[in-house]
C-alpha angles and dihedrals in degrees: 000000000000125000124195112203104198129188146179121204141179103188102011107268099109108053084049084062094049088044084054094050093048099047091050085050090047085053096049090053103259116125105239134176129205119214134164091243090235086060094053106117098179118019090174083073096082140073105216133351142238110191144178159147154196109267120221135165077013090290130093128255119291087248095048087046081052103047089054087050102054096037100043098121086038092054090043086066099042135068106256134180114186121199133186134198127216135146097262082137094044081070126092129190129011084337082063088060095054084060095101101044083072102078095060092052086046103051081044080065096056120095119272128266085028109153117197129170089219142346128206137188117230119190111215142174121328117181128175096238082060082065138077118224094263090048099047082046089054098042100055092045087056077052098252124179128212124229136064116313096183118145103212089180086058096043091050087046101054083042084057098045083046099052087049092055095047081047102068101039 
C-alpha cells in the first residue's frame, strides 16, 4: 500500500509535521511519500492519503483547498485522514481555551462531499517575523507566544493509530 502524505505549507511547519508522519508509517512498515500536494501529478497513484495544511484566517491553504477540489471522487474511494496545523498551544489564558474551537470552523472550510477517517489539529511554529505588524500586535495582546509548539508525541501517536488502521484493511 502506498500513502501519500501530502502537505501544503507557508513557513515550513507543516510540512515538519508530514515528514514526521511519514517517517512513523515507514517505520511501521507502510510505504509512504511526502509531497508538497501542488506538486502531486497523479493522485490516482496512491492507495490512501494522508493529507494536511497550515491553517491561516481558520481555512487551509489555497493548494490544499485545491487539492480537495480537483480529487474529490478519487478521495470518496480511498482511506483518507486529513491534519492541520495552527498555533491553539501558542495561546495562554482564556484564548487558550478558544484553541479547540478552531478545528470545527475549520472542517466547515473544506470543500463539500469530503469523506476522512479522522481529522486532527497540530499546533506548529509561530514566529514574529510570520507575522505583519498588526498581527504580531494582536497576538501578544491574546497573550501568544513565539516558538515551536509541535507535539511530536501527538504527531507519532495518530501515525500509529494511522498504520493500525491501514493494517487491517
Amino acid at each position: 500500500m502506498q500513502v501519500l502524505v501530502g502537505y501544503a505549507t507557508a513557513h515550513g511547519s507543516t510540512r515538519g509535521v508530514a515528514e514526521r508522519l511519514a517517517a512513523a508509517l515507514e517505520r511501521a512498515g507502510t510505504k509512504a511519500e511526502v509531497r508538497p500536494l501542488e506538486d502531486v501529478a497523479d493522485a490516482g497513484a496512491y492507495d490512501a492519503f494522508v493529507l494536511g495544511s497550515a491553517v491561516h484566517g481558520q481555512r487551509w491553504l489555497d493548494p490544499a483547498q485545491e487539492f480537495l477540489r480537483d480529487n474529490t471522487e478519487l478521495l470518496r474511494s480511498r482511506p483518507v485522514w486529513i491534519f492541520s496545523v495552527g498555533m491553539p498551544a501558542a495561546l495562554r489564558g482564556p484564548w487558550k481555551r478558544m484553541g479547540p474551537l478552531e478545528a470545527p470552523v475549520i472542517l466547515r472550510s473544506l470543500p463539500p462531499g469530503l469523506s476522512y477517517r479522522d481529522h486532527r489539529l497540530f499546533s506548529g511554529v509561530i514566529r514574529a517575523s510570520h507575522l505583519p505588524l498588526g498581527g504580531r500586535i494582536r497576538f501578544r495582546l491574546l497573550g501568544g507566544r513565539y516558538g515551536d509548539h509541535r507535539d511530536w508525541d501527538a504527531i507519532d501517536t495518530w501515525a500509529a493509530e494511522i498504520a493500525g488502521e491501514l493494517r487491517r484493511m
